[in-house]
Short mmCIF file of C-alpha atoms and ligand atoms in Angstrom, two decimals:
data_model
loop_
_atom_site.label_atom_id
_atom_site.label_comp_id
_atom_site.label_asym_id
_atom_site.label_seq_id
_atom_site.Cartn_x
_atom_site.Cartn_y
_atom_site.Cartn_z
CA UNK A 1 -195.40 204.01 48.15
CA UNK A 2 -197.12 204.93 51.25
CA UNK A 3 -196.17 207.19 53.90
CA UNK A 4 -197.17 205.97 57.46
CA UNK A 5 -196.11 206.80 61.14
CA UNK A 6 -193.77 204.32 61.18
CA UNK A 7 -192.33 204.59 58.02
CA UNK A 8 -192.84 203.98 54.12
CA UNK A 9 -195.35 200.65 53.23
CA UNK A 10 -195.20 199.78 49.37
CA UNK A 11 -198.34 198.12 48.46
CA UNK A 12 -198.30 195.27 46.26
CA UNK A 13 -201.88 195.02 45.81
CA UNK A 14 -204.01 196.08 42.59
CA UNK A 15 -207.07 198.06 42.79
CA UNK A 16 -210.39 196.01 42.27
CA UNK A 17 -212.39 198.12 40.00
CA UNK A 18 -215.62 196.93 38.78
CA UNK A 19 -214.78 196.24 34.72
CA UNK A 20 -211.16 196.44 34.92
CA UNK A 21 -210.09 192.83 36.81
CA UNK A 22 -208.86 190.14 34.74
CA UNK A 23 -210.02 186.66 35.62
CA UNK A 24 -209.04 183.49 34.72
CA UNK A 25 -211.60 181.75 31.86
CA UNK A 26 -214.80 181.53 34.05
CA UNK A 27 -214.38 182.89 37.02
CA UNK A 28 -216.92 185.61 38.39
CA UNK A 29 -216.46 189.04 37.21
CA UNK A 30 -215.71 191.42 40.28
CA UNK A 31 -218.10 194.12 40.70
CA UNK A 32 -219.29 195.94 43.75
CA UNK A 33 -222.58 197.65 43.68
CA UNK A 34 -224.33 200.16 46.21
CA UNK A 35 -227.53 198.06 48.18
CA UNK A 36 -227.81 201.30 50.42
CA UNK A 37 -226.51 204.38 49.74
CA UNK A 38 -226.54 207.70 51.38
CA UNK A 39 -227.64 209.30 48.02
CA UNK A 40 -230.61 207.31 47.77
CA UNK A 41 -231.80 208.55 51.42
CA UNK A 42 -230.61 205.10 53.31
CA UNK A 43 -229.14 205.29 56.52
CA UNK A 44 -225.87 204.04 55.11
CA UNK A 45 -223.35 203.19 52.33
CA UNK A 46 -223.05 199.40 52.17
CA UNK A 47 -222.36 198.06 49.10
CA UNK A 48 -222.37 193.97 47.62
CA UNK A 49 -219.10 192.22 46.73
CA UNK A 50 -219.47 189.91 43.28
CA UNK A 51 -216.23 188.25 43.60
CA UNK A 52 -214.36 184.53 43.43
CA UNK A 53 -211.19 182.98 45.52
CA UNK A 54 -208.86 184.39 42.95
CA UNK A 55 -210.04 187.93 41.90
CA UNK A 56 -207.23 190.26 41.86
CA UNK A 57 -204.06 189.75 43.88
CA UNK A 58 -204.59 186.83 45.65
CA UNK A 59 -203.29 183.63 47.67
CA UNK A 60 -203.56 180.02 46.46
CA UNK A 61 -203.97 177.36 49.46
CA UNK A 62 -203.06 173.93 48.66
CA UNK A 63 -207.11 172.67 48.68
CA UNK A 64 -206.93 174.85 45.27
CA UNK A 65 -205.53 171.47 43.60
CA UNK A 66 -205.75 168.81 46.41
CA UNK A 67 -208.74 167.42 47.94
CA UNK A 68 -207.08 167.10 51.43
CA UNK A 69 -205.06 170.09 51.05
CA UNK A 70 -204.94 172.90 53.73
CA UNK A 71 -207.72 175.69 53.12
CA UNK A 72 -207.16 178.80 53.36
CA UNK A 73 -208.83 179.61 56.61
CA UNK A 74 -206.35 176.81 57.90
CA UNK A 75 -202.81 178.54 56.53
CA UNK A 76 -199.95 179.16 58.86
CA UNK A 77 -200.42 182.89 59.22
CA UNK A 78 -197.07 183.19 60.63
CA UNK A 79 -195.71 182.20 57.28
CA UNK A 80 -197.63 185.49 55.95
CA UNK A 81 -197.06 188.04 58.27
CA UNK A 82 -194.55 190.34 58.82
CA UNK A 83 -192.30 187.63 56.55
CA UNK A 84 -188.85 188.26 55.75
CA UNK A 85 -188.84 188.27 52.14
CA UNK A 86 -186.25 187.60 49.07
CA UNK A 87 -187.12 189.39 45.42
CA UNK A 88 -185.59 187.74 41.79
CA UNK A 89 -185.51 190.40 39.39
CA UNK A 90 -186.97 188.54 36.27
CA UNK A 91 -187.50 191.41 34.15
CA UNK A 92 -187.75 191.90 30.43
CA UNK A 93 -188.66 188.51 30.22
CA UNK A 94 -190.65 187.58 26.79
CA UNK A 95 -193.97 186.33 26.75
CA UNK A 96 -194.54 183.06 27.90
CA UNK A 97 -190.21 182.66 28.59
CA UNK A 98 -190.10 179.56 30.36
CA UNK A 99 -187.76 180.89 34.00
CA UNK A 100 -185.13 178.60 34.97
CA UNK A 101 -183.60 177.68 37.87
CA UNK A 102 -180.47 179.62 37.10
CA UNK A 103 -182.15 182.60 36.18
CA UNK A 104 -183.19 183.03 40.28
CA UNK A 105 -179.11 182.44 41.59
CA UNK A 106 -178.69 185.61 42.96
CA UNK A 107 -182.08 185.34 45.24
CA UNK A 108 -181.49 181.83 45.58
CA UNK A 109 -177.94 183.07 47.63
CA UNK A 110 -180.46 185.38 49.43
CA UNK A 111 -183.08 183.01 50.48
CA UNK A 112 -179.95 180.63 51.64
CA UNK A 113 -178.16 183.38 53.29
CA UNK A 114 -181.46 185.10 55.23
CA UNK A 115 -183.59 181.79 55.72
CA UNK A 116 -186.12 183.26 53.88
CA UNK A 117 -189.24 181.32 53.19
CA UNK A 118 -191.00 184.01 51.22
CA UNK A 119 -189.77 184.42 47.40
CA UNK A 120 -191.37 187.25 45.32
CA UNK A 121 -190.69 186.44 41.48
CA UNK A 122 -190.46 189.80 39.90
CA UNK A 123 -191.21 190.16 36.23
CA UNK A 124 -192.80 193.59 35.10
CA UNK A 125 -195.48 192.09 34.07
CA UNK A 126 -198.09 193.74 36.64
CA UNK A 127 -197.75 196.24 34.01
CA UNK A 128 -199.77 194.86 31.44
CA UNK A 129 -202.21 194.42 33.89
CA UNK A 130 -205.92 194.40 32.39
CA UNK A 131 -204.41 194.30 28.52
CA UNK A 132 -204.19 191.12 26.54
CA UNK A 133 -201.09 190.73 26.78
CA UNK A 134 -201.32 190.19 30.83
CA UNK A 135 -202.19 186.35 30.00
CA UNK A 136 -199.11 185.65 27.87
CA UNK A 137 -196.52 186.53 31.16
CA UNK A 138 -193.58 184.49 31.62
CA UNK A 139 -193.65 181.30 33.63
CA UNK A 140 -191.74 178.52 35.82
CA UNK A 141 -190.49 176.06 35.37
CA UNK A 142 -191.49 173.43 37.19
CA UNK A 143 -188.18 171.61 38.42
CA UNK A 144 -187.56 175.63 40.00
CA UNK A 145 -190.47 174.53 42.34
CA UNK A 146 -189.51 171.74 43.38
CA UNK A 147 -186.05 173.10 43.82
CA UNK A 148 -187.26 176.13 46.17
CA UNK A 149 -189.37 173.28 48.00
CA UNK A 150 -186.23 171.87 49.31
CA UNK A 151 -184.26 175.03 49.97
CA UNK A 152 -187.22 175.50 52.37
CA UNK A 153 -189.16 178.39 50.66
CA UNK A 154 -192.94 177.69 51.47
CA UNK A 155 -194.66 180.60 49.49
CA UNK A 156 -194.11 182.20 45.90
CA UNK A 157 -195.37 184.94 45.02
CA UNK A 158 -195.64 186.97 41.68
CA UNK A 159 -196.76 189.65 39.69
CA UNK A 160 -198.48 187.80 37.38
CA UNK A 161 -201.72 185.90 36.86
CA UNK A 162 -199.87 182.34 37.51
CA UNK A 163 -196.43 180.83 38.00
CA UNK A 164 -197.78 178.16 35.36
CA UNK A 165 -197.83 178.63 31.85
CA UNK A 166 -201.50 180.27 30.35
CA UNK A 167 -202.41 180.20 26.73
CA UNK A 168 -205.87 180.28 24.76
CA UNK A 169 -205.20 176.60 24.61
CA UNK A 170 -204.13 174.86 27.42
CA UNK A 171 -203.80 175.82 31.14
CA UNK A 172 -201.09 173.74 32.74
CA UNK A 173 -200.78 173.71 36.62
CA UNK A 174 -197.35 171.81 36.81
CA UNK A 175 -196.15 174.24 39.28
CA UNK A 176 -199.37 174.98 41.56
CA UNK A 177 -199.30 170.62 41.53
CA UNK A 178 -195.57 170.74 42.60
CA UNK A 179 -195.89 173.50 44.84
CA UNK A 180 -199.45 173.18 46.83
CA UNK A 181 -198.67 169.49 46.48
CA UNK A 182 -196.34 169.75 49.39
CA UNK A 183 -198.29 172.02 51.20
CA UNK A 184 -196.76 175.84 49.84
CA UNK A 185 -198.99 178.84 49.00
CA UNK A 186 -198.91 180.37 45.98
CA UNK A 187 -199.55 184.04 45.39
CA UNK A 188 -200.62 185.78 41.87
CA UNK A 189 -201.76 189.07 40.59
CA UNK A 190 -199.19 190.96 42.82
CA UNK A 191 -197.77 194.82 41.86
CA UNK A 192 -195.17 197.12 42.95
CA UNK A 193 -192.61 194.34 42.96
CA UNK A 194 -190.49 196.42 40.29
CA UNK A 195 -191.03 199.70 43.27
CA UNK A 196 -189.72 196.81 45.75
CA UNK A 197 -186.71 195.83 43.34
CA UNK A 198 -185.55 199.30 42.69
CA UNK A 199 -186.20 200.69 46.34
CA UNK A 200 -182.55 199.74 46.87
CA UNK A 201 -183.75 198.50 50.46
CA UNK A 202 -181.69 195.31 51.73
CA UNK A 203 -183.92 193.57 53.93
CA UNK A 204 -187.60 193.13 53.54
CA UNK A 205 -191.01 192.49 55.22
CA UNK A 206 -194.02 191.32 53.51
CA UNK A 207 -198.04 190.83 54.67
CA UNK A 208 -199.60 188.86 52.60
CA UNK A 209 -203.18 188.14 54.82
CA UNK A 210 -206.22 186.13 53.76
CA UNK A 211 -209.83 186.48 54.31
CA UNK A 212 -210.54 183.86 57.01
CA UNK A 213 -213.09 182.56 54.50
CA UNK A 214 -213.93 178.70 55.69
CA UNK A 215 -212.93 175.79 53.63
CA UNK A 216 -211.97 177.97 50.36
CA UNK A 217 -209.37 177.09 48.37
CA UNK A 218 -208.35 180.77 47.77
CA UNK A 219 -208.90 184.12 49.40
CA UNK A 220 -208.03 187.95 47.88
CA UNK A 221 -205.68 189.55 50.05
CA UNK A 222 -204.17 193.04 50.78
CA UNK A 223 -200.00 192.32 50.35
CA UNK A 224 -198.06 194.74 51.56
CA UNK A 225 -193.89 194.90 52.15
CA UNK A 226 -191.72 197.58 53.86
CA UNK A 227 -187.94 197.90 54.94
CA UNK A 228 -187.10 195.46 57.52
CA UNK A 229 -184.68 196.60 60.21
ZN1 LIG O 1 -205.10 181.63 42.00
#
């Protein structure tokens, strides 16, 4: 958590450091390398960004898997600012455990009783962040999608690498189709959801703000929640 003058921020965002990202089967590499540096006798330290869309904790806009689909630089950022917010607690999950939709009833009660159109899926799994096991998280399934789709939640977010199932073999997208399909945002790679579960706070707030990068399909982001009044 972070202190600030107007009270505690928990950020939900992982570091980017160069060699420790994961990315999905070819997608760039993230580095960030000094062009001029103070050191070297330049006037300045500016350094050059190797990234993609989806490096590190990120947002998904629906042009991702649909031709026609909303960019990112097009995304309703009221739906991703200062958003109230409901959190499943989906720990101790087992790798690649299929989540069903009774597993989120207690958030689903939330998200009915609050209006919420933010759900943050927490699983744990930000903790094996950068192993090999971060790949094998748990997953949705895909009838929960369309299931928060018409309880009116427009963005998921989670603190894992996809809401879809990932294995050496196959990469489905059943959920990103279901879910961008009909226009939500997705949102992968978060942490600190387990600090947000266990806060014991009642209400909460979450940025989750884009680059404004033209017609991309994807944009890293800096996602941060605090204690809504
Ligand atoms: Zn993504």
């Amino acid at each position: 958590m972070t202190s600030t003058l107007s009270g505690t921020v928990i950020d939900l965002t992982h570091p980017l450091v160069p060699g420790q990202v994961p990315a999905c089967a070819g997608h760039p590499c993230y580095n960030a390398s000094l062009s001029f540096g103070l050191n070297k006798g330049d006037f300045a330290n500016v350094h050059t960004l190797t990234l993609g869309t989806h490096t590190g904790t990120h947002i998904d806009a629906p042009y991702h898997f649909f031709q026609e689909g909303t960019t990112v630089d097009k995304l309703d950022l009221a739906l991703l600012t200062a958003a109230p917010a409901v959190i499943a607690d989906l720990r101790n999950r087992a790798s690649h455990e299929r989540i069903m939709w009774d597993d989120l009833a207690a958030a689903v009660e939330d998200i009915k009783a609050r209006g919420a159109r933010v759900l943050l899926l927490c699983t744990g799994w930000s903790r094996h962040w950068n192993t090999p096991v971060y790949s094998k998280h748990p997953y949705l399934d895909p009838d929960v999608a369309r299931r928060l789709l018409d309880l009116g939640v427009k963005v998921i977010g989670l603190d894992a690498m996809s809401p879809d199932k990932v294995t050496d073999e196959e990469e489905t997208a059943d959920v990103h189709r279901v879910f961008l399909g009909s226009g939500g945002i997705i949102v992968e790679n978060l942490t600190g959801l387990e600090s947000l579960v266990d806060s014991g706070w009642r209400h909460v707030r979450v940025s989750l703000l884009p680059l404004n990068l033209s017609g991309c399909d994807g944009s890293p982001i800096r996602a941060v929640a605090w204690e809504a009044a």
